[in-house]
Coordinates of C-alpha atoms and ligand atoms in Angstrom, one line a residue:
M1 CA 3.3 17.4 -12.4
S2 CA -0.1 18.8 -12.4
N3 CA -2.7 20.0 -9.9
K4 CA -5.7 19.7 -12.6
N5 CA -7.6 18.9 -10.0
Q6 CA -7.0 21.9 -7.6
L7 CA -6.4 20.2 -4.6
G8 CA -5.9 23.0 -2.5
K9 CA -3.1 23.2 -0.2
D10 CA -4.0 22.2 2.8
R11 CA -4.6 18.3 0.8
L12 CA -1.2 19.0 -0.6
I13 CA 0.6 19.3 2.3
W14 CA -1.4 16.3 3.5
I15 CA -0.8 13.6 0.5
Y16 CA 3.6 15.1 1.8
I17 CA 2.6 13.7 5.0
Q18 CA 0.9 10.8 4.5
M19 CA 4.0 9.5 1.8
T20 CA 6.5 10.4 4.0
R21 CA 4.4 8.1 6.6
I22 CA 4.6 5.5 5.2
R23 CA 8.4 5.5 4.2
E24 CA 9.3 5.8 7.7
F25 CA 6.8 3.3 8.5
E26 CA 8.9 0.8 6.4
E27 CA 12.6 1.6 6.9
R28 CA 11.7 0.3 10.2
V29 CA 10.3 -2.1 9.3
K30 CA 13.5 -2.8 6.7
R31 CA 15.7 -2.0 9.4
T32 CA 14.3 -4.3 11.8
F33 CA 15.8 -7.8 10.9
L34 CA 18.9 -6.3 10.7
E35 CA 19.1 -3.9 14.2
H36 CA 17.0 -6.7 15.6
P37 CA 17.5 -10.3 14.0
G38 CA 14.9 -12.0 15.3
A39 CA 12.8 -9.5 16.8
M40 CA 10.5 -10.2 13.9
R41 CA 8.7 -13.1 12.7
G42 CA 6.9 -14.5 9.6
H43 CA 7.2 -12.0 6.4
T44 CA 6.8 -8.5 6.2
H45 CA 5.8 -7.0 1.9
L46 CA 7.1 -3.2 1.6
A47 CA 5.2 -0.5 0.0
D48 CA 8.4 1.3 -0.8
G49 CA 7.8 2.9 -4.3
A50 CA 4.4 2.8 -3.6
E51 CA 3.4 6.0 -1.3
A52 CA 2.2 8.1 -4.3
S53 CA 0.2 5.2 -5.5
I54 CA -1.9 4.5 -2.2
V55 CA -1.6 8.0 -0.7
G56 CA -3.4 10.0 -4.8
A57 CA -5.6 6.7 -4.4
L58 CA -7.2 7.3 -1.0
A59 CA -7.2 11.3 -1.0
S60 CA -10.7 11.2 -2.8
R61 CA -11.9 8.7 -0.2
N62 CA -15.0 9.4 2.3
S63 CA -14.1 9.4 6.2
E64 CA -16.2 6.0 6.0
D65 CA -15.7 4.0 3.0
W66 CA -13.2 1.1 3.7
A67 CA -10.5 0.5 1.8
M68 CA -8.8 -3.8 1.5
P69 CA -5.3 -4.3 0.7
S70 CA -3.5 -7.0 0.0
Y71 CA -1.1 -8.5 2.5
R72 CA 1.3 -5.5 0.6
C73 CA -0.7 -3.6 3.7
H74 CA 1.3 -1.4 6.3
A75 CA 1.0 1.4 4.0
H76 CA -3.0 1.7 3.8
P77 CA -3.8 1.8 7.5
L78 CA -1.1 4.3 8.0
V79 CA -3.2 7.1 5.9
L80 CA -6.7 5.7 7.4
G81 CA -5.9 6.7 10.5
T82 CA -4.3 3.1 12.3
S83 CA -1.8 3.7 15.1
P84 CA 1.4 2.9 13.9
K85 CA 2.4 2.1 17.2
K86 CA -0.9 -1.2 17.2
M87 CA 0.6 -1.9 14.2
M88 CA 4.4 -2.1 14.4
A89 CA 4.2 -3.8 17.9
E90 CA 1.4 -6.7 15.4
L91 CA 4.5 -6.6 13.4
Y92 CA 6.5 -7.8 16.2
G93 CA 3.8 -10.2 17.5
R94 CA 3.2 -8.3 20.8
T95 CA 0.3 -8.1 22.6
D96 CA -0.5 -4.4 22.2
G97 CA -0.4 -5.0 19.0
L98 CA -3.8 -4.6 16.6
C99 CA -4.6 -8.0 16.9
K100 CA -2.5 -8.7 20.2
G101 CA 0.4 -9.6 18.4
F102 CA -1.5 -12.7 16.8
G103 CA -1.9 -11.5 12.8
G104 CA 1.5 -10.3 12.0
S105 CA 1.9 -7.8 9.0
M106 CA 0.2 -9.8 6.7
H107 CA -3.1 -10.2 8.6
L108 CA -3.8 -6.8 9.9
S109 CA -7.0 -5.7 10.8
D110 CA -8.8 -2.2 12.2
P111 CA -12.1 -2.7 11.7
E112 CA -12.9 1.0 13.4
H113 CA -10.9 2.7 11.0
F114 CA -12.9 1.1 7.8
F115 CA -9.9 -1.1 7.3
P116 CA -11.4 -5.2 7.5
G117 CA -8.6 -6.9 7.0
T118 CA -6.2 -8.8 4.6
S119 CA -5.3 -12.1 3.8
G120 CA -1.9 -13.5 2.5
I121 CA -4.0 -15.3 -0.1
V122 CA -2.8 -13.4 -3.9
G123 CA -6.1 -11.6 -4.9
Q124 CA -8.2 -12.0 -2.2
S125 CA -8.5 -8.3 -1.8
I126 CA -10.2 -8.4 -4.7
A127 CA -13.3 -11.2 -4.1
H128 CA -13.3 -9.0 0.1
A129 CA -14.2 -6.0 -1.3
A130 CA -16.9 -7.3 -3.7
G131 CA -18.5 -8.8 -0.7
A132 CA -17.8 -5.0 1.8
A133 CA -19.4 -3.0 -1.6
L134 CA -22.9 -5.4 -1.5
T135 CA -23.1 -5.0 1.8
A136 CA -23.3 -1.0 1.2
Q137 CA -25.0 -1.1 -2.1
V138 CA -27.9 -3.8 0.6
K139 CA -27.7 -1.4 3.1
K140 CA -27.5 1.8 1.4
T141 CA -24.8 3.3 3.6
G142 CA -22.9 5.4 0.6
Q143 CA -19.9 4.0 1.1
I144 CA -17.7 2.5 -1.6
V145 CA -14.7 0.6 -1.3
Y146 CA -11.6 1.1 -2.3
C147 CA -9.4 -2.6 -3.1
F148 CA -6.1 -2.7 -4.3
F149 CA -4.5 -5.7 -5.6
G150 CA -1.3 -6.6 -7.6
D151 CA -0.3 -6.6 -11.2
G152 CA -0.2 -10.8 -10.2
A153 CA -3.4 -11.0 -8.7
S154 CA -4.9 -10.0 -11.9
K155 CA -4.4 -13.2 -13.3
Q156 CA -6.2 -14.8 -10.3
G157 CA -9.9 -16.2 -11.2
A158 CA -10.8 -13.9 -7.9
F159 CA -9.8 -11.2 -9.9
F160 CA -12.6 -12.4 -13.1
E161 CA -14.6 -13.5 -10.9
T162 CA -15.5 -10.6 -9.0
L163 CA -15.0 -7.5 -11.7
N164 CA -18.1 -10.1 -13.3
L165 CA -19.9 -9.7 -10.3
A166 CA -19.6 -6.6 -9.6
A167 CA -19.9 -4.5 -12.9
V168 CA -22.9 -7.0 -13.0
W169 CA -24.2 -5.5 -9.3
K170 CA -22.8 -1.9 -10.8
L171 CA -20.7 -2.3 -6.7
P172 CA -19.8 0.9 -5.7
I173 CA -15.7 -0.5 -5.9
V174 CA -12.7 1.2 -7.3
F175 CA -10.1 -1.2 -8.3
I176 CA -6.9 -0.2 -8.0
L177 CA -4.2 -2.4 -9.9
E178 CA -1.0 -1.7 -8.5
N179 CA 1.2 -2.3 -11.0
N180 CA 4.9 -2.6 -9.5
E181 CA 6.4 -4.7 -12.0
Y182 CA 7.1 -7.6 -10.5
Q183 CA 5.0 -11.1 -8.9
A184 CA 7.6 -12.0 -6.0
Y185 CA 10.8 -11.8 -8.3
T186 CA 9.4 -12.4 -11.6
H187 CA 9.1 -9.8 -14.1
V188 CA 5.4 -8.0 -16.2
S189 CA 7.5 -8.4 -19.1
L190 CA 6.6 -10.8 -21.5
E191 CA 10.1 -11.8 -22.7
D192 CA 11.4 -12.3 -19.5
A193 CA 8.9 -14.3 -18.2
N194 CA 6.1 -15.2 -20.5
A195 CA 3.5 -14.8 -17.5
Q196 CA 1.8 -11.8 -18.5
A197 CA -0.8 -11.5 -21.6
G198 CA -2.7 -8.3 -22.3
E199 CA -0.9 -4.9 -22.0
P200 CA -2.0 -2.5 -20.7
L201 CA -3.0 -4.3 -17.7
S202 CA -6.1 -1.3 -17.5
R203 CA -7.6 -3.1 -20.7
K204 CA -9.0 -6.1 -19.0
A205 CA -12.1 -2.9 -17.9
A206 CA -13.6 -3.6 -21.3
A207 CA -14.0 -7.6 -20.7
F208 CA -16.2 -6.0 -18.2
S209 CA -17.5 -3.0 -20.1
I210 CA -16.8 -1.1 -17.4
P211 CA -14.0 2.0 -17.3
G212 CA -10.1 1.2 -17.3
V213 CA -7.8 3.6 -17.4
T214 CA -3.5 3.0 -16.7
V215 CA -1.9 6.1 -14.2
D216 CA 1.4 6.8 -14.0
G217 CA 1.9 5.9 -10.2
T218 CA 4.8 7.4 -9.3
D219 CA 2.7 11.0 -8.9
P220 CA 0.4 11.1 -6.6
L221 CA -2.0 14.4 -8.7
L222 CA -2.3 12.0 -11.9
V223 CA -3.3 8.6 -9.0
Y224 CA -6.2 11.1 -7.2
A225 CA -7.4 13.0 -10.6
A226 CA -8.5 9.3 -12.3
V227 CA -9.7 7.6 -8.6
A228 CA -11.8 10.5 -7.7
E229 CA -13.4 10.1 -11.0
A230 CA -13.9 6.7 -10.5
A231 CA -15.0 6.9 -6.5
E232 CA -18.0 9.5 -7.7
R233 CA -18.9 7.4 -10.7
A234 CA -19.3 4.2 -7.9
R235 CA -20.6 6.6 -5.5
G236 CA -23.6 7.5 -8.1
G237 CA -24.7 4.0 -8.4
G238 CA -22.3 3.7 -11.7
G239 CA -20.5 0.8 -10.4
P240 CA -17.1 -0.7 -10.4
S241 CA -14.0 0.5 -12.7
L242 CA -10.8 -0.1 -13.0
I243 CA -7.5 2.1 -12.4
E244 CA -4.1 0.5 -13.4
S245 CA -1.2 2.8 -11.4
K246 CA 2.0 1.7 -12.1
F247 CA 5.1 2.0 -10.5
Y248 CA 7.9 0.2 -9.4
R249 CA 8.8 -1.7 -6.2
L250 CA 11.3 -0.4 -4.5
S251 CA 12.0 -2.9 -2.1
A252 CA 12.9 -7.0 -2.4
H253 CA 9.6 -8.7 -2.9
G254 CA 9.6 -9.7 1.0
N255 CA 11.6 -9.6 4.2
A256 CA 11.6 -12.7 6.2
I257 CA 12.9 -13.6 9.2
T258 CA 17.1 -14.8 8.4
V259 CA 19.1 -13.9 10.9
P260 CA 21.5 -13.0 9.5
P261 CA 20.0 -11.2 6.6
A262 CA 20.4 -12.4 3.1
P263 CA 22.6 -10.4 1.0
T264 CA 19.9 -10.2 -1.4
Q265 CA 17.7 -8.1 1.4
F266 CA 20.0 -5.6 2.4
P267 CA 21.3 -2.9 2.2
E268 CA 20.1 0.1 -0.1
H269 CA 18.0 -2.6 -1.3
E270 CA 19.0 -4.7 -4.4
A271 CA 14.9 -4.8 -4.6
I272 CA 15.1 -7.6 -7.3
G273 CA 18.6 -8.9 -5.1
V274 CA 19.6 -11.9 -8.1
Y275 CA 16.7 -11.9 -10.5
G276 CA 16.4 -8.0 -11.7
N277 CA 19.3 -5.3 -13.0
K278 CA 20.4 -2.7 -10.5
A279 CA 20.7 -0.4 -13.2
E280 CA 16.6 -1.5 -13.7
F281 CA 16.8 0.2 -10.1
R282 CA 18.5 3.2 -10.5
A283 CA 16.1 4.2 -13.0
A284 CA 13.4 3.3 -10.8
K285 CA 15.3 5.2 -8.2
E286 CA 15.8 8.2 -10.1
R287 CA 12.0 8.8 -10.1
D288 CA 11.3 7.9 -7.1
P289 CA 7.6 9.5 -6.4
I290 CA 8.9 11.1 -2.5
P291 CA 11.5 13.6 -3.5
R292 CA 10.0 14.3 -7.1
F293 CA 6.5 15.3 -5.0
R294 CA 8.7 17.2 -2.3
A295 CA 10.2 19.6 -5.1
Y296 CA 7.0 19.7 -6.5
L297 CA 5.9 21.6 -3.5
L298 CA 9.1 23.2 -3.0
S299 CA 8.6 24.5 -6.7
Q300 CA 5.5 25.9 -6.1
R301 CA 6.0 27.4 -2.8
I302 CA 3.2 25.4 -1.1
L303 CA 5.9 25.0 1.4
T304 CA 9.4 25.6 2.4
E305 CA 13.0 23.6 2.7
R306 CA 11.9 24.3 7.0
E307 CA 8.7 23.2 6.8
L308 CA 9.7 19.9 4.6
Q309 CA 12.4 19.4 7.4
R310 CA 9.7 19.7 10.1
I311 CA 7.3 17.4 9.0
D312 CA 10.0 14.8 7.3
D313 CA 11.4 14.8 11.2
S314 CA 7.5 14.2 13.1
A315 CA 7.7 10.9 11.0
R316 CA 10.8 10.2 11.3
T317 CA 10.1 10.5 15.2
E318 CA 7.1 9.1 14.9
M319 CA 7.7 5.7 13.4
D320 CA 10.8 5.8 15.6
D321 CA 8.3 6.2 19.2
A322 CA 6.1 3.3 17.0
V323 CA 9.3 1.1 17.1
Q324 CA 9.9 2.0 20.9
F325 CA 6.2 0.9 22.1
A326 CA 6.6 -2.2 20.0
L327 CA 9.8 -3.2 21.8
A328 CA 8.5 -2.4 25.4
S329 CA 5.5 -3.8 24.2
P330 CA 4.9 -7.7 26.2
Q331 CA 5.2 -11.1 24.1
P332 CA 1.5 -13.3 24.6
A333 CA 2.0 -15.6 27.0
P334 CA 2.5 -19.7 25.9
E335 CA -0.4 -20.6 27.2
E336 CA -2.8 -18.4 25.0
A337 CA -1.2 -19.7 21.5
T338 CA -4.3 -21.4 20.9
N339 CA -7.2 -18.7 21.3
Y340 CA -9.5 -17.1 18.9
V341 CA -8.5 -20.5 16.9
Y342 CA -12.0 -21.0 15.9
A343 CA -11.7 -24.8 13.8
Ligands
TPP1 C1 -3.2 -17.7 -4.1 C2 -1.6 -17.5 -4.0 N1 -0.5 -18.1 -5.0 C3 0.3 -18.0 -4.7 C4 1.2 -17.1 -3.9 C5 2.7 -17.2 -3.6 N2 3.3 -15.4 -3.9 C6 3.3 -14.3 -2.8 S1 3.4 -12.8 -3.3 C7 3.1 -13.5 -5.2 C8 3.4 -12.7 -6.6 C9 1.7 -11.7 -6.4 O1 2.7 -10.3 -6.8 P1 1.4 -9.5 -7.2 O2 0.1 -9.5 -7.6 O3 2.1 -8.5 -8.1 O4 1.6 -8.4 -5.6 P2 2.7 -8.0 -5.4 O5 3.5 -8.9 -4.3 O6 3.9 -7.6 -6.5 O7 2.4 -6.4 -4.3 C10 2.8 -15.1 -4.8 C11 2.8 -16.0 -6.3 C12 -0.4 -16.3 -2.4 N3 0.6 -16.2 -1.5 N4 -1.4 -17.1 -3.4
MG2 MG1 3.1 -6.6 -7.8

């Protein structure tokens, strides 16, 4: 790891804090399916393994820039400042949730924190990002959009149509392709699945004459360097860029309600269940971004072991409190079921 952008001590610590908060939030979600079976309904998609990529990318964000993740969306709003209590309550479908319990994990939204919302439709965040960026461009607000989507989404029509339009109109977007090696249960490699043409995926940028780079998404400083450059370009009217950030999904594709939990969902995450192999998972775990960044901060004498421990403990307490808040919040009344239904 090298801090070639000379991020200050405070910023490096901020990155570590956000990474641990994400990991702890996601661990609580995962555990819910064991500790409170049936309490959380619907499907959740976790970001463990993606922390360095997400926080590294958002470290270049100005306070009013938008972030548009896919349905794998718990981590990004946490970094933006959304309340973990309200997020957790939303995942539990409770009235104190971010969307009063009507959205669930895949439909979080917090416009006050520049997080407009998400969609369960693969690739939709890409098109939505163009809408937000066009608004910023027309209204001259100076905002840019951080648009996150998966390797699978980069094969959707929405990807190609939006990148074309964004390039033509020079929209202020940074496209961050989160290549976590899997599209649900399908591995990215050609041999395995015959599902993917074109490596590296960042080469797709060339089709639209925009910059495209691939970075190691397990290193927040490398992700920061690439995204900060793209963000500066977007702010200066230079249009969009495509950053492919490569890391490994350390959880199963999703955790859904099954009582008792399916053996492939737990524990220590048979991340890829019956579809992948344990050796692959263990190798990825060796490169787990959180212990690596932690070790970096120690080696650079940015934080002591005690200070790091304090951050870890604080993230745990914060997310335990979020679970308690969610469990204490009431369920919406049955007669409210058709509220907010317009068609
Ligand atoms: C349009 C559409 N097609 C298929 C699905 C089913 N589906 C849900 S997640 C997923 C895989 C997406 O993979 P990727 O874009 O790599 O995102 P990841 O889940 O790895 O973050 C698929 C096919 C869907 N939700 N929407
Ligand atoms: Mg993927």
